[in-house]
Coordinates of C-alpha atoms and ligand atoms in Angstrom, one line a residue:
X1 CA 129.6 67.0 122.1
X2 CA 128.8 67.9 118.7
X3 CA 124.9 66.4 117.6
X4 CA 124.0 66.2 121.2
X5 CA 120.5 68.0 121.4
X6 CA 118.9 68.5 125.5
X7 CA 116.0 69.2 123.8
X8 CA 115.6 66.4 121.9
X9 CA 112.8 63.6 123.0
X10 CA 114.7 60.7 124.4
X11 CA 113.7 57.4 124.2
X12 CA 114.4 55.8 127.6
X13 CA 117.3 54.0 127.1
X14 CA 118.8 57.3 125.5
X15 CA 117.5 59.4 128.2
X16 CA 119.8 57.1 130.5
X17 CA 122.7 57.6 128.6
X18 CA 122.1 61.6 128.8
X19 CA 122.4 61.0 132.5
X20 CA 125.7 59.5 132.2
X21 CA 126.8 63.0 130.9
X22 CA 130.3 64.2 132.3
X23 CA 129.4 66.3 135.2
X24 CA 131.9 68.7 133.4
X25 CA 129.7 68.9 130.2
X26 CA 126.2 69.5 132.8
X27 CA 127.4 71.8 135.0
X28 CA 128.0 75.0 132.8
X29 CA 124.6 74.0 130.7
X30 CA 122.8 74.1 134.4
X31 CA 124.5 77.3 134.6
X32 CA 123.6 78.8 131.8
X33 CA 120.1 77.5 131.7
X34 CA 119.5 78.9 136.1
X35 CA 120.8 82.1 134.7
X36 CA 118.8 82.3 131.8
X37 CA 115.4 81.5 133.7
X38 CA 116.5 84.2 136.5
X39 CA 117.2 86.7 134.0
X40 CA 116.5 86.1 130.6
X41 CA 120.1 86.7 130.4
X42 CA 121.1 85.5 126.9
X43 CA 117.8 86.7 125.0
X44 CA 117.5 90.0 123.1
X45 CA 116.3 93.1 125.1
X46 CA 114.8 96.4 124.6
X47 CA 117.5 99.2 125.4
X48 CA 115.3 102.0 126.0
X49 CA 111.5 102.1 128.6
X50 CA 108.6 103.0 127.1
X51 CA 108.8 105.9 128.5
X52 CA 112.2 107.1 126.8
X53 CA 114.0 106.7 129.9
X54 CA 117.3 103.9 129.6
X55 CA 116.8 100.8 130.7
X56 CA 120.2 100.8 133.1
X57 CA 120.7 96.8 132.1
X58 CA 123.3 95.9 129.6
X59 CA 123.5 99.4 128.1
X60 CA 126.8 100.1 126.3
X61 CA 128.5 103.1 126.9
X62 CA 127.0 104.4 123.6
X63 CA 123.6 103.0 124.9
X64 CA 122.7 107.5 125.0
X65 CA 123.8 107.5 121.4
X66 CA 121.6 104.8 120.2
X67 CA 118.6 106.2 121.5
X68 CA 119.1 109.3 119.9
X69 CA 120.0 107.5 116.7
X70 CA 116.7 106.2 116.8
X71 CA 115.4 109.4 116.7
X72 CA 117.8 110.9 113.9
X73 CA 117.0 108.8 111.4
X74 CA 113.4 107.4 111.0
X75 CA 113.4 105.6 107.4
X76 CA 110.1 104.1 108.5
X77 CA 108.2 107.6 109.5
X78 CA 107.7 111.0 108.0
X79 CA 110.0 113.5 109.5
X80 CA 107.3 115.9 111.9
X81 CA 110.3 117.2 113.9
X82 CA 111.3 120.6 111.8
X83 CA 115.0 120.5 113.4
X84 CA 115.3 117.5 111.5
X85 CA 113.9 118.5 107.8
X86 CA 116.3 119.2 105.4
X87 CA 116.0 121.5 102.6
X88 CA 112.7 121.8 100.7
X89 CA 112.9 125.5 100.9
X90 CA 111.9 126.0 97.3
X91 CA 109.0 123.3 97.3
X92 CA 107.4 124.6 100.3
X93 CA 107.5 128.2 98.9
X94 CA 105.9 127.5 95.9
X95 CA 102.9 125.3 97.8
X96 CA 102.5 128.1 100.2
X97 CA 102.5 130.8 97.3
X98 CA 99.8 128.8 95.3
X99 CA 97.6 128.4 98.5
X100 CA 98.1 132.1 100.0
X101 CA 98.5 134.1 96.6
X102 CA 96.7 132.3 93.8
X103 CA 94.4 130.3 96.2
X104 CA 94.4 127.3 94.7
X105 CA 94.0 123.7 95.6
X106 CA 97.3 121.8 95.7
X107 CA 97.9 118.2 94.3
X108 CA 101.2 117.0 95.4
X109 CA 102.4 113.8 93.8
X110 CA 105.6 111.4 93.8
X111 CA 106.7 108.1 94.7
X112 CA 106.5 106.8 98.1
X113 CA 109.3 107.9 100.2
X114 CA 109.9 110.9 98.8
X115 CA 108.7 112.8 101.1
X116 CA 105.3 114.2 101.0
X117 CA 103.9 113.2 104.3
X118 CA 106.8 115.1 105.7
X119 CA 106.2 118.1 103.5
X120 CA 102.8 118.0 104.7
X121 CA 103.8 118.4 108.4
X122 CA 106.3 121.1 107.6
X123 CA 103.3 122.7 105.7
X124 CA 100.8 122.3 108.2
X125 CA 103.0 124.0 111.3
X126 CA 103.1 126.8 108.8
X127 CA 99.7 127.2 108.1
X128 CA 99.1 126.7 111.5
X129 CA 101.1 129.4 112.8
X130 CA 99.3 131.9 109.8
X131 CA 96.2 130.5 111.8
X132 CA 94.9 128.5 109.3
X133 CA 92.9 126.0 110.5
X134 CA 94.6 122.5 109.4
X135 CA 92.9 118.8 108.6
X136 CA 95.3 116.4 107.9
X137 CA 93.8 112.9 107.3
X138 CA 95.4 110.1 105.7
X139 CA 92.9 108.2 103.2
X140 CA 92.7 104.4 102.8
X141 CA 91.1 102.1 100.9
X142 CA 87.7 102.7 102.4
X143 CA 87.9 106.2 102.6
X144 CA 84.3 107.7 101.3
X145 CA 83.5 111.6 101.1
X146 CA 80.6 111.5 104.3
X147 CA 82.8 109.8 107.0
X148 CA 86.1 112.3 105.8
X149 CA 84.3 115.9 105.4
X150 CA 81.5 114.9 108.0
X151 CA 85.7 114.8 110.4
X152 CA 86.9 118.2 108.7
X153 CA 83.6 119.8 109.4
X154 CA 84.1 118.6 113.1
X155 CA 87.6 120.7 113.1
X156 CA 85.8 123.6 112.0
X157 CA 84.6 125.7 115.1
X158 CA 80.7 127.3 114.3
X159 CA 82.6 130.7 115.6
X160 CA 84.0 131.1 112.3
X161 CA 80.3 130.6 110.4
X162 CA 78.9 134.4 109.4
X163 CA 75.4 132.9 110.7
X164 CA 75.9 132.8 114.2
X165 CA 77.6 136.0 116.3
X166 CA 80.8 134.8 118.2
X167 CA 78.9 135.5 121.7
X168 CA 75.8 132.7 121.0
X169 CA 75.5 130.0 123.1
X170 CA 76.3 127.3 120.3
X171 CA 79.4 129.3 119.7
X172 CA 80.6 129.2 123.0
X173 CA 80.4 125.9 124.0
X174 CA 82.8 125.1 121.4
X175 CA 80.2 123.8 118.5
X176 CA 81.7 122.6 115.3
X177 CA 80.0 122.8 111.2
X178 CA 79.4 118.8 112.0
X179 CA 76.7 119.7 114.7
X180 CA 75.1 121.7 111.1
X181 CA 75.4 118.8 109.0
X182 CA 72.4 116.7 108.4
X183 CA 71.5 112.9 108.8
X184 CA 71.5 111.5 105.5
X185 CA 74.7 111.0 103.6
X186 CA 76.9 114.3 102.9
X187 CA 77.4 115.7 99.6
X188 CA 80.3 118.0 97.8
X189 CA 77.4 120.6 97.1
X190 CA 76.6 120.2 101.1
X191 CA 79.8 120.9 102.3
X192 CA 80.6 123.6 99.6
X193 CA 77.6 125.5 100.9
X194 CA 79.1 125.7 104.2
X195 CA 82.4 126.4 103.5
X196 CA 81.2 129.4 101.7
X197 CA 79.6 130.7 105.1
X198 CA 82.8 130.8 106.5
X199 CA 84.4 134.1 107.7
X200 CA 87.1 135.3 109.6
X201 CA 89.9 132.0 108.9
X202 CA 90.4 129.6 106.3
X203 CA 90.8 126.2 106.3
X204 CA 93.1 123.6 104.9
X205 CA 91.7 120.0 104.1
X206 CA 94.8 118.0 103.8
X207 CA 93.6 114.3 102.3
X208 CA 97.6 112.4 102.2
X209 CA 97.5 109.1 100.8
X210 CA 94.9 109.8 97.9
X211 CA 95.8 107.2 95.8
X212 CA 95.1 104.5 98.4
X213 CA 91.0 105.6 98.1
X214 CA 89.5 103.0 96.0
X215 CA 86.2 104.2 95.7
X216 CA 85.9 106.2 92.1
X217 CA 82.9 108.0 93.8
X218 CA 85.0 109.6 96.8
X219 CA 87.2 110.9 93.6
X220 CA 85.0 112.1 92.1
X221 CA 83.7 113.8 95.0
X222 CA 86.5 115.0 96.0
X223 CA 87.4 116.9 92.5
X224 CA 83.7 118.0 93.0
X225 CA 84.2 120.1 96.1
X226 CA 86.9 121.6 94.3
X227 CA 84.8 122.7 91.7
X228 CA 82.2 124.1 94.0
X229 CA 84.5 125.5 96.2
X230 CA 86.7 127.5 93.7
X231 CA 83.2 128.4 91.8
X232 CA 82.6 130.6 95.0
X233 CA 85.6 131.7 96.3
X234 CA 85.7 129.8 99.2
X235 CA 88.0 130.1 102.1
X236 CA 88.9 126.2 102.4
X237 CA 91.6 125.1 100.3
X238 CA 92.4 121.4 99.6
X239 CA 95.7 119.7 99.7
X240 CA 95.8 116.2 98.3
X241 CA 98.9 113.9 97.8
X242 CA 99.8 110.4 97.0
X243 CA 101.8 108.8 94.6
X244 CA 101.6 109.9 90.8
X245 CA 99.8 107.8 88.5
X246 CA 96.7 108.1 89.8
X247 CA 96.4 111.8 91.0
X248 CA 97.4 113.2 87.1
X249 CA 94.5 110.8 86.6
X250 CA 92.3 112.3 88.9
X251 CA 93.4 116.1 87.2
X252 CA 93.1 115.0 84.0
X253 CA 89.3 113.3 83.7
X254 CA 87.7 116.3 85.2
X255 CA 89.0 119.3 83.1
X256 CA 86.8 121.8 84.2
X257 CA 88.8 121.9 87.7
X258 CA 92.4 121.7 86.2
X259 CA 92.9 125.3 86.3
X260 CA 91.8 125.5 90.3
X261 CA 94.4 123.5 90.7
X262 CA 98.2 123.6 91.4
X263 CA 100.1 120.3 90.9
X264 CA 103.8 119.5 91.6
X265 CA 105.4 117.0 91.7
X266 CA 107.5 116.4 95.1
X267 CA 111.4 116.3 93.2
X268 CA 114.6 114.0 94.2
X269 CA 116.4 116.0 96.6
X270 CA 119.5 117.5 95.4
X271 CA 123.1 116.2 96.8
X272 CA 123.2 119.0 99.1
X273 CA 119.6 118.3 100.5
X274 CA 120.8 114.7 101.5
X275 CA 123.9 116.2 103.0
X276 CA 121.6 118.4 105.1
X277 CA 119.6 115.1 106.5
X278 CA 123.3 113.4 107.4
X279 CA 124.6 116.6 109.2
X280 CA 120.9 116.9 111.1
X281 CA 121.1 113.6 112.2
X282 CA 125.0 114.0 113.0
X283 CA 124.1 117.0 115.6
X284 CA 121.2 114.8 116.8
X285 CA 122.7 111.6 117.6
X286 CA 126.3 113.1 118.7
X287 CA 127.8 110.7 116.2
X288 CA 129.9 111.7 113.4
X289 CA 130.1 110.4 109.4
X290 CA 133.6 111.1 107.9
X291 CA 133.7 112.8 104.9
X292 CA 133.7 109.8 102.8
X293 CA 131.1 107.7 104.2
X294 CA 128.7 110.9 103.8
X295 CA 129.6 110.8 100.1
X296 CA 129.1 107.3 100.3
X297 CA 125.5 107.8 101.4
X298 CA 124.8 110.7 99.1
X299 CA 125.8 108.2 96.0
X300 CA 123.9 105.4 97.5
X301 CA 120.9 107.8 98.3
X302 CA 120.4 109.4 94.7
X303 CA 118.1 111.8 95.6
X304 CA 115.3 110.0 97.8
X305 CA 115.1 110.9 101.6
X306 CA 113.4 107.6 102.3
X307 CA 117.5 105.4 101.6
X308 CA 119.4 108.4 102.9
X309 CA 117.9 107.5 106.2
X310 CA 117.5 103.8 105.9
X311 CA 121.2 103.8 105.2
X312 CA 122.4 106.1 108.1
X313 CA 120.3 104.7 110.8
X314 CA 122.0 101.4 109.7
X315 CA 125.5 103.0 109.2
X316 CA 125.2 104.6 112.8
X317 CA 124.4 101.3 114.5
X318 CA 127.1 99.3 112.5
X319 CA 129.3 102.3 113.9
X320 CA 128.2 101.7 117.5
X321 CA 128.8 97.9 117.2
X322 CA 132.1 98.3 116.5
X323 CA 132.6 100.8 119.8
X324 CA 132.9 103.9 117.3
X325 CA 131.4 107.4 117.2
X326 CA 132.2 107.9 113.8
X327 CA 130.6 106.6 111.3
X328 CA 133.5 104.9 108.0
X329 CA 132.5 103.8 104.5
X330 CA 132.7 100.3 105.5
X331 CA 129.6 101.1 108.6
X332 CA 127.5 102.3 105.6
X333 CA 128.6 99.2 103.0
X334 CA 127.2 97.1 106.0
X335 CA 124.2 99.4 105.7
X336 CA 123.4 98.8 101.8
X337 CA 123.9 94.6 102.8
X338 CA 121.1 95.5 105.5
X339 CA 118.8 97.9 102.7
X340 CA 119.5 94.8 100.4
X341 CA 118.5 92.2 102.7
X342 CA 115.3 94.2 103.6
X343 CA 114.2 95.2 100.3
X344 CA 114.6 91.3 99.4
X345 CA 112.1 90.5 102.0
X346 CA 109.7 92.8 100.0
X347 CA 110.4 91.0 96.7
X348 CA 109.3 87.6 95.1
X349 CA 111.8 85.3 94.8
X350 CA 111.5 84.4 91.7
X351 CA 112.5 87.9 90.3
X352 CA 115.3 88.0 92.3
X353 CA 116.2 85.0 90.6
X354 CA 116.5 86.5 87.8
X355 CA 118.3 89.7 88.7
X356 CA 120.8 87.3 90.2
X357 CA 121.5 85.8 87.1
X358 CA 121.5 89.0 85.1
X359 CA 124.4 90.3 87.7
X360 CA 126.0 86.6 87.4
X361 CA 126.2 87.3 83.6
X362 CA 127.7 90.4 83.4
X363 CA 124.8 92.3 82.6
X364 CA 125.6 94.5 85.7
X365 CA 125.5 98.0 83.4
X366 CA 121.9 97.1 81.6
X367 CA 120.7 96.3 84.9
X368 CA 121.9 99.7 87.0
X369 CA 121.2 101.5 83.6
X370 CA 117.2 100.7 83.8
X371 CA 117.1 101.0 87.6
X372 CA 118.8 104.4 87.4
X373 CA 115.9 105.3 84.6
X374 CA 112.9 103.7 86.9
X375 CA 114.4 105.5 89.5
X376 CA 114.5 109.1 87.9
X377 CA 111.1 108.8 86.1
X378 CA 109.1 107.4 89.4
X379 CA 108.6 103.5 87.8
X380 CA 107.6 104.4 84.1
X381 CA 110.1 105.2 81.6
X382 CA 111.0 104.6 78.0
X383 CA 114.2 104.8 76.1
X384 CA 115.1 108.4 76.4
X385 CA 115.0 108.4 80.0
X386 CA 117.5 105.8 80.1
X387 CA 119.2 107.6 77.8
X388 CA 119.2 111.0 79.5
X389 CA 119.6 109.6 83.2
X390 CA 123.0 107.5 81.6
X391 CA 124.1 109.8 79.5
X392 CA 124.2 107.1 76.7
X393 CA 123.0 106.9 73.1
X394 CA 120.0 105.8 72.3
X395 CA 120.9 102.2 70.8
X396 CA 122.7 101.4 74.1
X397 CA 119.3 102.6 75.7
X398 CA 117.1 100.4 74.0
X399 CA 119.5 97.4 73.8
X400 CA 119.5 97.4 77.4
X401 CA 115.9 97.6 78.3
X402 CA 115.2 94.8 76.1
X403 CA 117.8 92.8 78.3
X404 CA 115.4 93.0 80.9
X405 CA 112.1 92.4 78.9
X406 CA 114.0 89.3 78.2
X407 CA 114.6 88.0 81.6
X408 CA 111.0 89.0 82.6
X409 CA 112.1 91.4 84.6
X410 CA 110.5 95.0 82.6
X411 CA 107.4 95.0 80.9
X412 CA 106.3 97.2 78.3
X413 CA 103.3 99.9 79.8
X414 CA 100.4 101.1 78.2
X415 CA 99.7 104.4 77.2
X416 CA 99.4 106.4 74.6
X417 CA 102.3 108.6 73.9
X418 CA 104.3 108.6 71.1
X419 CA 107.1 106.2 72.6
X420 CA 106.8 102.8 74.2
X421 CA 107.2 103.2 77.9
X422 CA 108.1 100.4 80.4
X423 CA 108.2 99.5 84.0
X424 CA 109.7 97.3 86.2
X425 CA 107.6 94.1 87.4
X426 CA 107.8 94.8 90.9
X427 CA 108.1 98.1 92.5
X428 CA 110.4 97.7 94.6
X429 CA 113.3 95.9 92.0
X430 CA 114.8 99.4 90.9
X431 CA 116.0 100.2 94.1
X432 CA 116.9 96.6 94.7
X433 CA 118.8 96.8 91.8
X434 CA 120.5 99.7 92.6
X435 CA 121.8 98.7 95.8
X436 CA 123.7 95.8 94.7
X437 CA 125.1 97.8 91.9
X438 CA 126.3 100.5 94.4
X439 CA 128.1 97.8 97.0
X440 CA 129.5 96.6 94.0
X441 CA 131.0 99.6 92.5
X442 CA 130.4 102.7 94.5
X443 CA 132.5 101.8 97.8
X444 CA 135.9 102.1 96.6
X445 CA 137.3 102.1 99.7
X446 CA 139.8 99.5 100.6
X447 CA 137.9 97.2 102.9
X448 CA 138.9 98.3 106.1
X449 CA 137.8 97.3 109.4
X450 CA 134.4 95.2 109.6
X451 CA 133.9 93.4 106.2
X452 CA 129.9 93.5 105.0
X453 CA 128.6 90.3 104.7
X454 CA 128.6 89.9 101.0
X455 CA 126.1 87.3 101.2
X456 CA 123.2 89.4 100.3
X457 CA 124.8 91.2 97.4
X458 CA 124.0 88.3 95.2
X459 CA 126.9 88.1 93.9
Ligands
ADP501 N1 112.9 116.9 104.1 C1 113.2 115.7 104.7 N2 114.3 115.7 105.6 C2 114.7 114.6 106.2 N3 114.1 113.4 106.0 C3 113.1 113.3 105.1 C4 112.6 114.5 104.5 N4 111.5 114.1 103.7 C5 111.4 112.8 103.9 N5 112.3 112.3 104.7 C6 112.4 110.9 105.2 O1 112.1 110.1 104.0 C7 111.2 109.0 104.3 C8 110.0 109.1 103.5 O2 109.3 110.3 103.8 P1 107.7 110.5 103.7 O3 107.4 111.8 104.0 O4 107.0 109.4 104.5 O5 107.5 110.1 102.2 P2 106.2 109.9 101.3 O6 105.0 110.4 102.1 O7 106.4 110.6 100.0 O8 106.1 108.4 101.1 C9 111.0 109.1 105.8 O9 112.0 108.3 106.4 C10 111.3 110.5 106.2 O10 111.8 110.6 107.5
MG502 MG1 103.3 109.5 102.8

């Protein structure tokens, strides 16, 4: 019955042919359609009630292990579970010592998916448990200094002001600074002046997602209130983070703050780190990676906690689909086709175009090379970071990048250091790039079991 569409409008003659079907042909489609409207048999379902609880229906027998999966690996949310944050030790020592010994005000900056917002939680259950008093807010575009300090001050219970004894009435019926705070629009100076009445706690204002203010005032601001609060020894300390360009920027105009401040950047985790997040999620989800497929993910991962978990919650499902527990280096080469797929969703199509060709061509080694570079220097690099992150000389370095400024795909970068610095046209093309290098060269497994789809590898 090949080309016969039900669905399709019939003219009336037509429509009298279709009821000279076969009985044999109508039957099973009546079927399928009566079980279909009783059940929504055939269309996708949730596994799991909104209320965690299974759903009973069509689970598998690994329908438990899915679920946890889901909770194992979260690519798409910062890790707030601690049982599930992996290493970090020596980055959160060094925040807490700046905040508790040198009491300073912490800029934390690195690319997205690193894993700052999760180093914030991690930090904030900390502080917490010191009995800190903790703000996190996450900034946006519209984010202006009255609306975010006017919420801090609203955290801040007027117990812990020196003006008014813990047994007044205010105090008691749990009044905050805000209910202090005056009508017209708040300033740094304001809030300074009432941080310094504080007594008895301290507070940390924890503003994530800095970068994504647009407003050059609520910068300003911002590094204001810094000024004025490490001008009077104050006992609330700021934590800002976002991605790196524009937080050096925002330490750099304003000199006089610099040295009240302690930035770091948030580093790639070490081999051992992403390890840690494979075995965590192992004891999680009851599901087991052999030893290669963790190397596999480790390679694949270089350093960022953001693909480690991409790729395992991937690997784990590709796993389960096949009826295993364990997770083989074929479940996470059907992982980097899934990362590929979804990163090219993210990307024009044009320059993908033209990384296509580039692998088509041969140029497979400029093109890993640069994304390796992009990669290790958080989007802008120059020559000697390829150079150092290859382990090649330096004509090889430059003869590569200008490969890509060829095909469009790297474009020089202002600035004003001594050597010309580059990035990639889209942020997301390093990893891209990477990806398709590593299903191409890293899995050297022979291909077992379930083949990846190779359509996505662009090859
Ligand atoms: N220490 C960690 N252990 C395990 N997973 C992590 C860790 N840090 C980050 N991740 C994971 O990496 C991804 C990005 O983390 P996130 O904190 O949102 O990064 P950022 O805020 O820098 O963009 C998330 O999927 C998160 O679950
Ligand atoms: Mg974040």
């Amino acid at each position: 019955m090949a080309g016969w569409n039900p669905f399709r409008r019939k003219t009336p003659a037509k429509a009298a042919r279709a009821e000279a079907l076969p009985t044999a042909v109508v039957k099973p489609l009546i079927r399928e359609a009566h079980r279909r409207g009783n059940e929504g048999g055939g269309l996708p379902r949730f596994n799991t009630t909104a209320s965690d609880q299974m759903s009973g229906r069509g689970g598998d027998r690994f329908a438990l292990v899915r679920a946890k999966l889901r909770h194992a690996f979260t690519p798409s949310q910062p890790v707030a579970d601690r049982r599930l944050f992996a290493g970090r030790d020596d980055t959160l020592k060094t925040i807490i010592r700046a905040i508790e010994d040198q009491r300073l005000h912490v800029v934390l900056y690195g690319e997205r998916g690193i894993g700052k917002t999760s180093l914030l939680h991690v930090l904030s259950q900390a502080a917490s448990e010191a009995r800190y008093i903790v703000v996190y807010t996450s900034c946006g575009a519209n984010s202006n200094f009255d609306e975010t300090f006017r919420a801090a001050a609203a955290e801040i219970p007027l117990l812990f002001h020196s003006g008014f004894s813990p047994t007044a009435e205010v105090t008691e019926k749990g009044s905050t600074l805000a209910d202090l705070l005056p009508s017209e629009p708040l300033s740094p100076r304001k809030f300074g002046d009432l941080c310094a009445k504080l007594t008895g706690t301290r507070v940390l204002i924890i503003l994530d997602e800095f970068d994504r203010a647009e407003s050059g005032s609520f910068r300003r601001d911002v590094a204001e209130l810094i000024k004025n609060l490490s001008d009077r020894l104050g006992r609330v300390q700021l934590v800002l983070a976002g991605v790196a360009a524009d937080l050096t920027e925002l330490v750099e105009h304003i000199p006089s703050i610099r040295r009240n401040i302690f930035a770091l950047r948030v580093p790639k985790m070490s081999e051992g780190e992403v390890m840690q997040i494979v075995a965590n999620g192992e004891r999680e989800a009851d599901l087991k990676f052999d030893t290669p497929a963790g190397a596999f993910v480790v390679e694949v991962a270089r350093g960022s906690p953001y693909i480690a978990n991409l790729i395992c919650h991937h690997a784990g499902h590709a796993a389960l689909d096949q009826g295993r527990a364990t997770v083989s280096p074929a479940d996470v080469a059907n992982a980097v086709d899934r990362a590929i797929l979804e990163f090219q969703g993210r990307i024009p199509t044009p320059a993908q175009a033209r990384v296509r060709r580039l692998f088509e061509q041969g140029r497979q080694d400029a093109l890993a090379m640069t994304a390796r570079a992009a990669l290790a220097a958080d989007g802008v690099f120059d020559s000697a970071d390829l150079e150092s992150s290859n382990e090649i000389t330096a004509r090889k370095a430059q003869e590569a990048v200008e490969v890509l400024v060829a095909e469009g795909l790297v474009k020089p970068s202002p600035g004003d250091g001594p050597s010309q610095r580059y990035a990639f046209v889209e942020e997301g093309l390093p990893t891209l790039i990477w990806m398709i290098w590593a299903q191409r060269n890293l899995n050297r497994e022979p291909q077992a079991q379930s083949q990846p789809t190779r359509a996505a590898t662009a090859s």
